[in-house]
Amino acid sequence: MTEHYDVVIVGAGPAGLAAAEAALAHGARVAWLDAQATAGGQVWRRDVEHGWPPRAQRVIEYVTQHANATWMPQTQVVTAEASELLLQNESRAWRISYDALVLATGARELLLPFPGWTLPGVTGAGGLQALAKQGWPLAGRRVVIAGSGPLLLAVAATAKRHGAHVLGIYEQASAATVHNFAQKLWRWPGKALQAVSLRARLAGIPYRCGSIVTRALGDSTLQLIEVDGPRGVERFECDQLAVGYGLVPNVELAHALGCAMKYEGAHPCIEVDAMQCTSVPHIYAAGEVCGIGGHDCAWLEGRIAGLAATNASIGASLLRKQHHARTFAAALREYFALDPYIHDLSEPDTLICRCEDVPLRALEDYDDARNAKLATRCGMGACQGRVCGTALAELGRFPRSGLRPPLFPTRLATLGELHSSCSQGSIP
Amino acid sequence: MSTVRIEIDGETLDVPAGITVAAAIARVERPFRRSVKGHARAPFCGMGICFECRVRINGVAQQRACMIAVHEGMQVVTDD
Ligand code: FES
């Protein structure tokens, strides 16, 4: 039998949690699911040593313990139809249906190729933060953090907290731009406060602007990096390099559901109205998936979506706050826009598709993702083009194409469930 | 902090409870997997997107080590 819920929420980060809290407060029966084992999403990811941030812990406890809430961890959506999702976890596949669906699928990191980026020891910036929070050993290791945006500071703080020796933070935006951005922060007092407290925690760590990591070197693991900045090209040793150029919305599920998209730069995000309603009736979206906006946006929009999904009234002040939070997002985008130099770091033999080891050289003759994929296998591997397809779109090569179910690599038995009339199939 | 006992490539290891398989493998500094052309690879995205951290866990191949927490008695095989 298909399980039915009033509201189903996909994603357990700030947006999903706020939606769940609002919907539960209005009497709805809620199912909320996430691919991760613990709630919190990326920004509120639980730290095995230090737990959740206090604000996250409060709401996670409320939602998890609520009698009307069903929490489905380590669960992935395989396919989606009008009012039904096919789900899979470690041991089974099953269907759930809903009156309203809230997409709070968040964002992943924008990971861009450069020579040496496939070496063990090189990770995303948020990637390193996630790994560290889950016990990745950093004590005494020399760590360099690079890329763009305020996330780099948060990553450095986490790395330091876990005992890393952070050699420096390399921000691609120029010093003048970062300075101008800091001057504007007073408009968002909460953000200014965060920035000040991060600065204090990062005392002693060099923060270099206008600097780009152009190369990682090493035999079978990272040994050396090359940085190009105002002081010229420098090379130095490090054990761990974390590079992130911002975030990209996870729109795969919304796409499968037929939600209308808009573009922020090269990447699609879900189009929503003021009530967070997508172009598909009864489907709402909130947070990063509607455009990168940070966790304040996510929290406010999740709340709006949760209220809208239960037909509760939405106060004008909530809508005003959400609008203000979105203006911060726009400022971030403007000030931390990527230097085109970053699009050009790859050399002919730099691997673009990490799953299938396809070098840039092999892609030169194609201007369309589908043809490139058929001829070179680029984007054909396990990540389904989430890394290389997104990178190629950002680099202005060709847009990511062919988003097709299943949304993640899927066991055969789950695909069997797709076509079976019995909805409670279990997997051997 | 409580620990759990796992095996990585036959080597017994006590690791803090709650950490991921990826974090456990990093402690013994082993390669996670080889790419199609034979290069060593290790976790990259840290959040289940890139599939670079795939290892064999309790006999099941192609599991993302960054998404799964260690459990008592777990058998992990890297570079599979
Ligand atoms: S590190 Fe990317 S999926 Fe595990």
XYZ file of C-alpha atoms and ligand atoms in Angstrom:
512
model
C 0.000 0.000 0.000
C 1.144 3.514 -0.740
C 1.630 5.529 2.449
C -0.211 8.843 2.369
C 0.794 12.096 4.105
C -0.663 15.590 4.159
C 2.733 17.109 3.520
C 5.909 15.437 2.273
C 9.156 17.375 2.631
C 12.263 16.409 0.705
C 15.413 17.697 2.394
C 16.157 18.136 6.099
C 18.246 21.301 6.036
C 16.984 24.652 7.378
C 14.322 24.999 4.659
C 12.938 21.498 5.151
C 13.025 21.797 8.932
C 11.242 25.150 8.925
C 8.605 23.748 6.569
C 8.134 20.696 8.786
C 7.840 22.774 11.945
C 5.259 25.096 10.370
C 3.211 22.275 8.858
C 3.223 20.263 12.113
C 2.146 23.326 14.085
C -0.911 23.466 11.845
C -1.916 19.881 12.440
C -0.591 18.253 9.268
C 0.712 14.680 9.085
C 4.195 15.141 7.761
C 6.818 12.858 6.240
C 10.283 14.325 5.850
C 13.198 12.623 4.232
C 16.839 13.188 3.452
C 19.618 11.265 1.739
C 21.837 11.862 4.767
C 21.638 9.822 7.969
C 21.097 12.819 10.233
C 18.987 15.939 9.827
C 20.496 19.393 9.407
C 21.403 19.504 5.727
C 24.796 20.872 4.780
C 24.845 24.110 6.762
C 23.493 22.549 9.956
C 25.272 19.239 9.492
C 25.810 17.533 12.846
C 29.390 17.423 14.022
C 30.296 14.047 15.560
C 32.359 15.842 18.204
C 30.359 19.010 18.736
C 26.763 18.124 17.825
C 24.362 20.449 16.013
C 24.370 24.240 16.261
C 21.951 25.085 19.138
C 19.325 26.631 16.870
C 19.298 23.560 14.649
C 19.134 21.181 17.588
C 16.007 22.818 18.979
C 13.996 22.442 15.775
C 15.392 19.008 14.920
C 14.278 17.740 18.319
C 10.850 19.290 17.921
C 10.272 17.815 14.488
C 11.800 14.404 15.210
C 9.782 13.894 18.366
C 6.476 15.154 17.005
C 3.794 12.461 16.946
C 2.582 13.538 13.489
C 6.020 13.466 11.883
C 7.651 10.518 10.148
C 11.399 10.912 9.656
C 12.957 8.940 6.795
C 16.758 9.233 6.940
C 19.128 7.888 4.267
C 16.257 7.875 1.856
C 16.459 8.844 -1.763
C 13.751 9.730 -4.225
C 14.106 7.448 -7.223
C 11.280 8.736 -9.383
C 8.477 11.214 -8.985
C 5.027 11.417 -10.494
C 2.083 13.745 -10.056
C 1.260 12.972 -6.434
C 3.503 10.056 -5.655
C 7.213 9.448 -5.009
C 9.121 6.189 -5.288
C 11.630 6.070 -2.432
C 14.546 3.824 -1.625
C 16.693 3.308 1.427
C 19.288 0.720 2.323
C 16.833 -2.122 2.585
C 13.657 -1.379 0.663
C 11.812 0.619 -1.954
C 8.343 2.013 -1.355
C 5.858 4.608 -2.524
C 4.404 7.566 -0.704
C 1.728 9.990 -1.802
C 0.929 13.492 -0.616
C -1.506 16.390 -0.714
C 1.347 18.871 -0.787
C 5.031 18.437 -1.498
C 7.817 20.773 -0.334
C 11.090 20.604 -2.250
C 13.901 21.656 0.057
C 16.646 19.810 -1.773
C 19.268 22.486 -1.128
C 22.441 22.917 -3.066
C 25.714 21.236 -3.807
C 29.077 22.832 -4.294
C 30.231 24.328 -7.557
C 33.350 22.251 -8.180
C 35.459 23.419 -11.103
C 38.312 21.563 -12.785
C 41.955 22.608 -12.628
C 45.132 20.590 -13.175
C 45.506 18.130 -10.312
C 41.959 18.422 -8.947
C 41.497 14.639 -8.998
C 44.405 13.975 -6.593
C 43.486 12.462 -3.231
C 43.819 15.318 -0.742
C 41.868 17.761 -2.921
C 38.233 18.265 -1.898
C 35.484 20.809 -2.188
C 35.469 23.540 0.459
C 32.071 22.681 1.885
C 33.175 19.131 1.134
C 36.038 19.348 3.580
C 33.752 20.905 6.161
C 31.305 18.034 5.780
C 34.084 15.449 5.997
C 35.611 17.108 9.077
C 32.277 17.213 10.889
C 31.950 13.484 10.268
C 35.300 12.602 11.740
C 37.777 13.079 8.890
C 41.140 13.463 10.664
C 42.524 16.987 10.319
C 44.555 17.381 13.498
C 47.974 18.749 12.646
C 47.346 18.652 8.903
C 48.300 21.609 6.730
C 45.113 22.783 5.067
C 44.567 25.409 2.363
C 41.069 26.729 1.702
C 40.304 28.402 -1.598
C 37.544 29.433 -3.964
C 34.983 32.110 -3.288
C 32.441 33.477 -0.871
C 31.850 33.666 2.876
C 31.579 29.869 3.062
C 35.369 29.725 2.956
C 35.526 31.417 6.365
C 33.098 28.943 7.883
C 35.121 26.061 6.422
C 38.320 27.487 7.893
C 36.645 27.798 11.298
C 35.530 24.162 11.201
C 38.963 22.967 10.057
C 40.649 24.933 12.833
C 38.207 23.619 15.410
C 39.208 20.114 14.347
C 42.873 20.840 14.883
C 43.969 21.629 11.338
C 46.833 23.984 10.689
C 45.098 26.317 8.222
C 47.838 27.819 6.051
C 45.577 30.347 4.404
C 42.279 31.243 2.794
C 42.519 32.199 -0.899
C 39.526 34.179 -2.168
C 39.246 34.792 -5.897
C 37.379 38.118 -5.533
C 39.649 41.142 -5.372
C 40.517 42.848 -2.093
C 38.641 45.981 -3.207
C 35.473 43.974 -3.913
C 35.602 42.123 -0.611
C 36.195 45.426 1.182
C 33.180 47.031 -0.518
C 31.055 44.043 0.371
C 32.099 44.252 4.028
C 31.135 47.958 4.007
C 27.592 46.984 3.034
C 27.151 44.341 5.687
C 25.529 46.742 8.167
C 22.321 46.342 6.158
C 22.158 42.752 7.432
C 23.164 43.042 11.121
C 22.932 39.290 11.690
C 25.401 38.674 8.899
C 27.742 41.395 10.147
C 27.766 39.783 13.568
C 28.535 36.383 12.066
C 31.368 37.897 10.056
C 32.872 39.537 13.136
C 32.730 36.376 15.224
C 34.227 34.332 12.361
C 37.012 36.850 11.985
C 37.784 36.525 15.670
C 37.910 32.732 15.467
C 40.148 32.907 12.426
C 42.669 35.305 13.935
C 46.129 34.543 12.623
C 44.996 32.806 9.441
C 46.007 34.746 6.297
C 43.050 35.792 4.114
C 44.316 36.571 0.622
C 42.042 38.104 -1.990
C 42.445 38.084 -5.758
C 44.108 34.693 -5.393
C 43.340 31.537 -7.330
C 44.652 28.015 -6.858
C 45.803 27.130 -10.365
C 47.295 23.685 -9.848
C 47.635 20.787 -7.427
C 50.663 18.528 -7.670
C 51.686 15.189 -6.217
C 52.461 11.614 -7.229
C 49.485 9.692 -5.978
C 48.350 12.182 -3.374
C 48.461 15.956 -2.900
C 51.868 17.405 -2.031
C 52.118 20.883 -3.502
C 49.809 23.626 -4.714
C 50.287 26.607 -6.984
C 48.517 29.895 -6.251
C 48.303 32.889 -8.563
C 47.617 36.182 -6.800
C 48.734 39.763 -6.275
C 52.119 38.476 -5.108
C 52.678 36.496 -8.305
C 52.702 32.728 -8.671
C 53.672 30.871 -5.521
C 54.091 27.164 -4.848
C 53.948 25.609 -1.419
C 53.378 22.301 0.317
C 50.128 21.300 1.953
C 48.318 18.087 2.932
C 44.756 19.032 2.151
C 43.331 21.507 -0.346
C 39.672 22.517 -0.168
C 38.330 24.469 -3.150
C 34.744 25.629 -3.610
C 33.450 28.269 -5.996
C 29.993 28.667 -4.550
C 26.845 26.579 -4.654
C 24.515 25.126 -7.271
C 20.850 24.268 -6.604
C 19.904 20.555 -6.622
C 17.037 20.747 -9.117
C 16.979 17.141 -10.348
C 13.795 16.192 -8.491
C 12.008 19.450 -9.377
C 12.968 18.855 -12.968
C 11.484 15.354 -12.913
C 8.268 16.817 -11.499
C 8.051 19.342 -14.324
C 8.513 22.480 -12.202
C 9.374 25.586 -14.237
C 12.947 26.784 -13.850
C 14.744 30.071 -14.127
C 18.480 30.604 -14.476
C 20.946 32.148 -12.104
C 24.021 32.445 -14.253
C 24.572 29.085 -15.927
C 22.547 27.043 -13.451
C 18.829 26.395 -13.162
C 16.830 27.018 -10.010
C 13.111 26.572 -9.314
C 10.777 29.426 -10.108
C 8.361 30.148 -7.239
C 5.766 32.783 -6.386
C 5.607 34.765 -3.129
C 4.004 31.751 -1.381
C 6.898 29.504 -2.523
C 4.510 27.713 -4.900
C 6.152 26.225 -8.002
C 4.511 26.117 -11.426
C 3.039 22.710 -10.489
C -0.012 22.860 -8.209
C 0.568 21.584 -4.631
C 4.322 21.545 -5.080
C 6.269 24.141 -3.087
C 9.971 24.866 -3.012
C 12.111 26.683 -0.480
C 15.702 27.695 0.140
C 18.778 27.165 -2.003
C 16.882 25.223 -4.640
C 15.060 28.485 -5.499
C 18.384 30.291 -5.960
C 21.409 30.429 -3.695
C 20.454 32.589 -0.721
C 21.993 31.146 2.419
C 20.346 29.633 5.473
C 18.388 32.726 6.512
C 16.515 32.656 3.203
C 16.131 28.913 3.514
C 14.652 29.125 6.992
C 12.160 31.881 6.117
C 11.112 30.318 2.831
C 10.734 26.911 4.436
C 8.392 28.447 6.950
C 6.378 30.170 4.225
C 6.177 26.925 2.233
C 5.104 24.923 5.294
C 2.341 27.418 6.031
C 1.221 27.586 2.399
C 1.205 23.795 2.130
C -1.247 23.594 5.041
C -3.346 26.552 3.870
C -2.374 28.548 6.949
C -2.138 32.325 6.757
C 1.225 33.911 6.118
C 2.078 37.149 7.907
C 3.304 40.193 6.012
C 6.338 40.516 8.266
C 7.499 37.003 7.361
C 7.277 37.890 3.676
C 9.155 41.138 4.287
C 11.963 39.341 6.099
C 12.246 36.824 3.303
C 12.530 39.622 0.772
C 15.278 41.291 2.799
C 17.187 38.017 3.090
C 17.018 37.598 -0.689
C 18.591 41.034 -1.210
C 21.607 39.764 0.750
C 21.814 36.818 -1.616
C 21.800 39.160 -4.596
C 24.619 41.221 -3.071
C 26.661 38.080 -2.480
C 26.232 37.037 -6.096
C 27.248 40.445 -7.328
C 30.345 40.837 -5.169
C 31.621 37.293 -5.396
C 31.083 36.873 -9.163
C 33.709 34.531 -10.564
C 36.791 35.841 -12.341
C 36.696 34.410 -15.927
C 40.304 33.298 -15.369
C 38.869 30.447 -13.261
C 37.029 29.119 -16.317
C 40.333 28.662 -18.081
C 42.460 26.744 -15.612
C 42.134 23.323 -17.250
C 44.759 22.049 -19.651
C 44.067 19.650 -22.538
C 44.811 16.597 -20.400
C 42.956 17.824 -17.281
C 40.202 15.318 -16.519
C 36.804 16.986 -16.697
C 34.631 13.928 -16.077
C 36.038 12.295 -12.955
C 33.789 9.241 -13.212
C 34.871 8.269 -16.719
C 38.297 9.976 -16.829
C 37.459 12.153 -19.839
C 40.053 14.878 -20.460
C 39.239 18.351 -21.756
C 40.969 17.483 -25.044
C 38.351 14.840 -25.843
C 35.534 17.395 -25.466
C 36.951 20.089 -27.735
C 34.892 19.096 -30.775
C 31.489 19.098 -29.095
C 29.116 21.924 -28.361
C 26.289 19.848 -26.999
C 26.248 17.704 -23.845
C 24.358 14.833 -25.459
C 26.764 14.354 -28.336
C 29.754 14.731 -26.057
C 28.296 12.107 -23.772
C 27.601 9.619 -26.554
C 31.064 10.000 -28.039
C 33.236 10.320 -24.915
C 31.113 8.945 -22.013
C 31.490 12.357 -20.327
C 28.720 12.574 -17.710
C 27.831 8.899 -18.059
C 29.301 7.757 -14.735
C 27.902 7.294 -11.272
C 27.541 10.995 -10.460
C 25.326 11.352 -13.534
C 27.024 14.561 -14.576
C 26.377 16.342 -11.289
C 30.031 17.369 -11.141
C 31.239 17.564 -14.758
C 27.907 18.602 -16.303
C 27.579 21.455 -13.842
C 31.218 22.446 -14.369
C 30.860 22.435 -18.158
C 27.763 24.627 -17.875
C 29.650 27.050 -15.637
C 32.628 27.091 -17.998
C 30.274 28.083 -20.800
C 30.875 24.897 -22.812
C 27.347 23.556 -22.939
C 24.358 23.382 -20.599
C 23.804 20.204 -18.605
C 21.390 17.965 -20.444
C 19.427 14.778 -20.246
C 18.296 14.834 -16.618
C 16.400 11.607 -16.615
C 15.117 9.209 -13.993
C 16.286 7.451 -11.927
C 17.537 10.471 -10.033
C 20.390 8.519 -8.433
C 22.021 5.202 -9.323
C 19.417 2.682 -8.334
C 19.303 -0.990 -7.532
C 17.614 -3.236 -10.047
C 15.093 -4.347 -7.465
C 13.966 -0.746 -7.011
C 13.472 -0.363 -10.727
C 11.400 -3.529 -10.552
C 9.224 -1.760 -8.029
C 8.707 0.986 -10.574
C 6.748 -1.389 -12.768
C 5.203 -3.641 -10.188
C 1.646 -3.376 -9.029
C 2.653 -4.335 -5.506
C 3.906 -1.236 -3.732
C 5.636 -2.845 -0.791
C 8.466 -4.583 -2.598
C 11.444 -5.354 -0.450
C 14.957 -5.713 -1.627
C 17.043 -8.818 -1.119
C 33.975 8.896 23.290
C 32.837 5.326 22.669
C 34.475 3.348 19.893
C 33.476 0.638 17.482
C 35.686 -2.078 16.050
C 35.754 -2.439 12.271
C 37.971 -4.101 9.700
C 39.502 -2.252 6.760
C 41.160 -4.518 4.211
C 41.588 -7.142 6.892
C 43.158 -4.788 9.411
C 41.274 -4.402 12.693
C 40.702 -0.844 13.805
C 38.970 0.879 16.737
C 37.395 4.143 15.654
C 35.111 6.684 17.353
C 31.440 5.745 17.096
C 29.447 7.944 14.751
C 32.165 8.781 12.249
C 31.715 7.863 8.604
C 33.410 4.980 6.854
C 35.257 7.648 4.829
C 36.709 9.149 8.010
C 37.723 5.685 9.223
C 39.541 4.882 5.971
C 41.333 8.247 6.125
C 42.777 7.218 9.492
C 44.655 4.324 7.890
C 45.572 6.443 4.859
C 44.445 4.003 2.212
C 43.330 4.814 -1.335
C 39.576 4.567 -1.627
C 39.194 3.437 -5.211
C 40.834 3.519 -8.636
C 39.391 5.453 -11.523
C 38.692 3.802 -14.894
C 42.238 4.669 -15.951
C 43.718 3.370 -12.710
C 44.362 6.596 -10.785
C 43.920 6.619 -6.998
C 40.888 8.594 -5.871
C 39.523 9.712 -2.519
C 36.482 11.608 -1.226
C 35.968 14.879 -3.037
C 32.513 16.361 -2.382
C 31.987 14.966 1.123
C 28.233 14.935 0.611
C 27.171 12.062 -1.587
C 27.336 13.781 -4.962
C 30.624 12.806 -6.628
C 30.831 9.037 -5.931
C 34.635 9.247 -5.591
C 34.541 7.592 -2.159
C 33.049 4.274 -3.253
C 34.223 1.159 -1.388
C 32.884 -2.302 -0.559
C 31.044 -2.408 2.762
C 29.936 -5.738 4.253
C 30.214 -7.357 0.850
C 28.198 -4.739 -1.005
C 30.266 -2.971 -3.659
C 30.045 0.666 -4.722
C 28.895 2.108 -1.393
C 29.543 5.795 -0.758
C 31.833 5.851 2.274
C 30.974 9.493 3.032
C 27.296 8.662 3.505
C 27.542 5.692 5.851
C 28.493 5.660 9.526
C 30.721 2.934 10.962
C 29.076 0.026 12.776
C 30.510 -2.625 15.065
C 31.963 -5.479 13.026
C 31.782 -3.671 9.704
C 33.999 -5.069 6.944
C 35.370 -2.510 4.531
C 37.344 -3.269 1.398
C 39.001 -0.378 -0.427
C 40.553 -0.157 -3.862
C 38.172 -2.868 -4.957
S 32.897 12.071 -1.310
Fe 31.586 12.542 -2.956
S 30.118 10.957 -2.805
Fe 31.369 10.570 -1.090
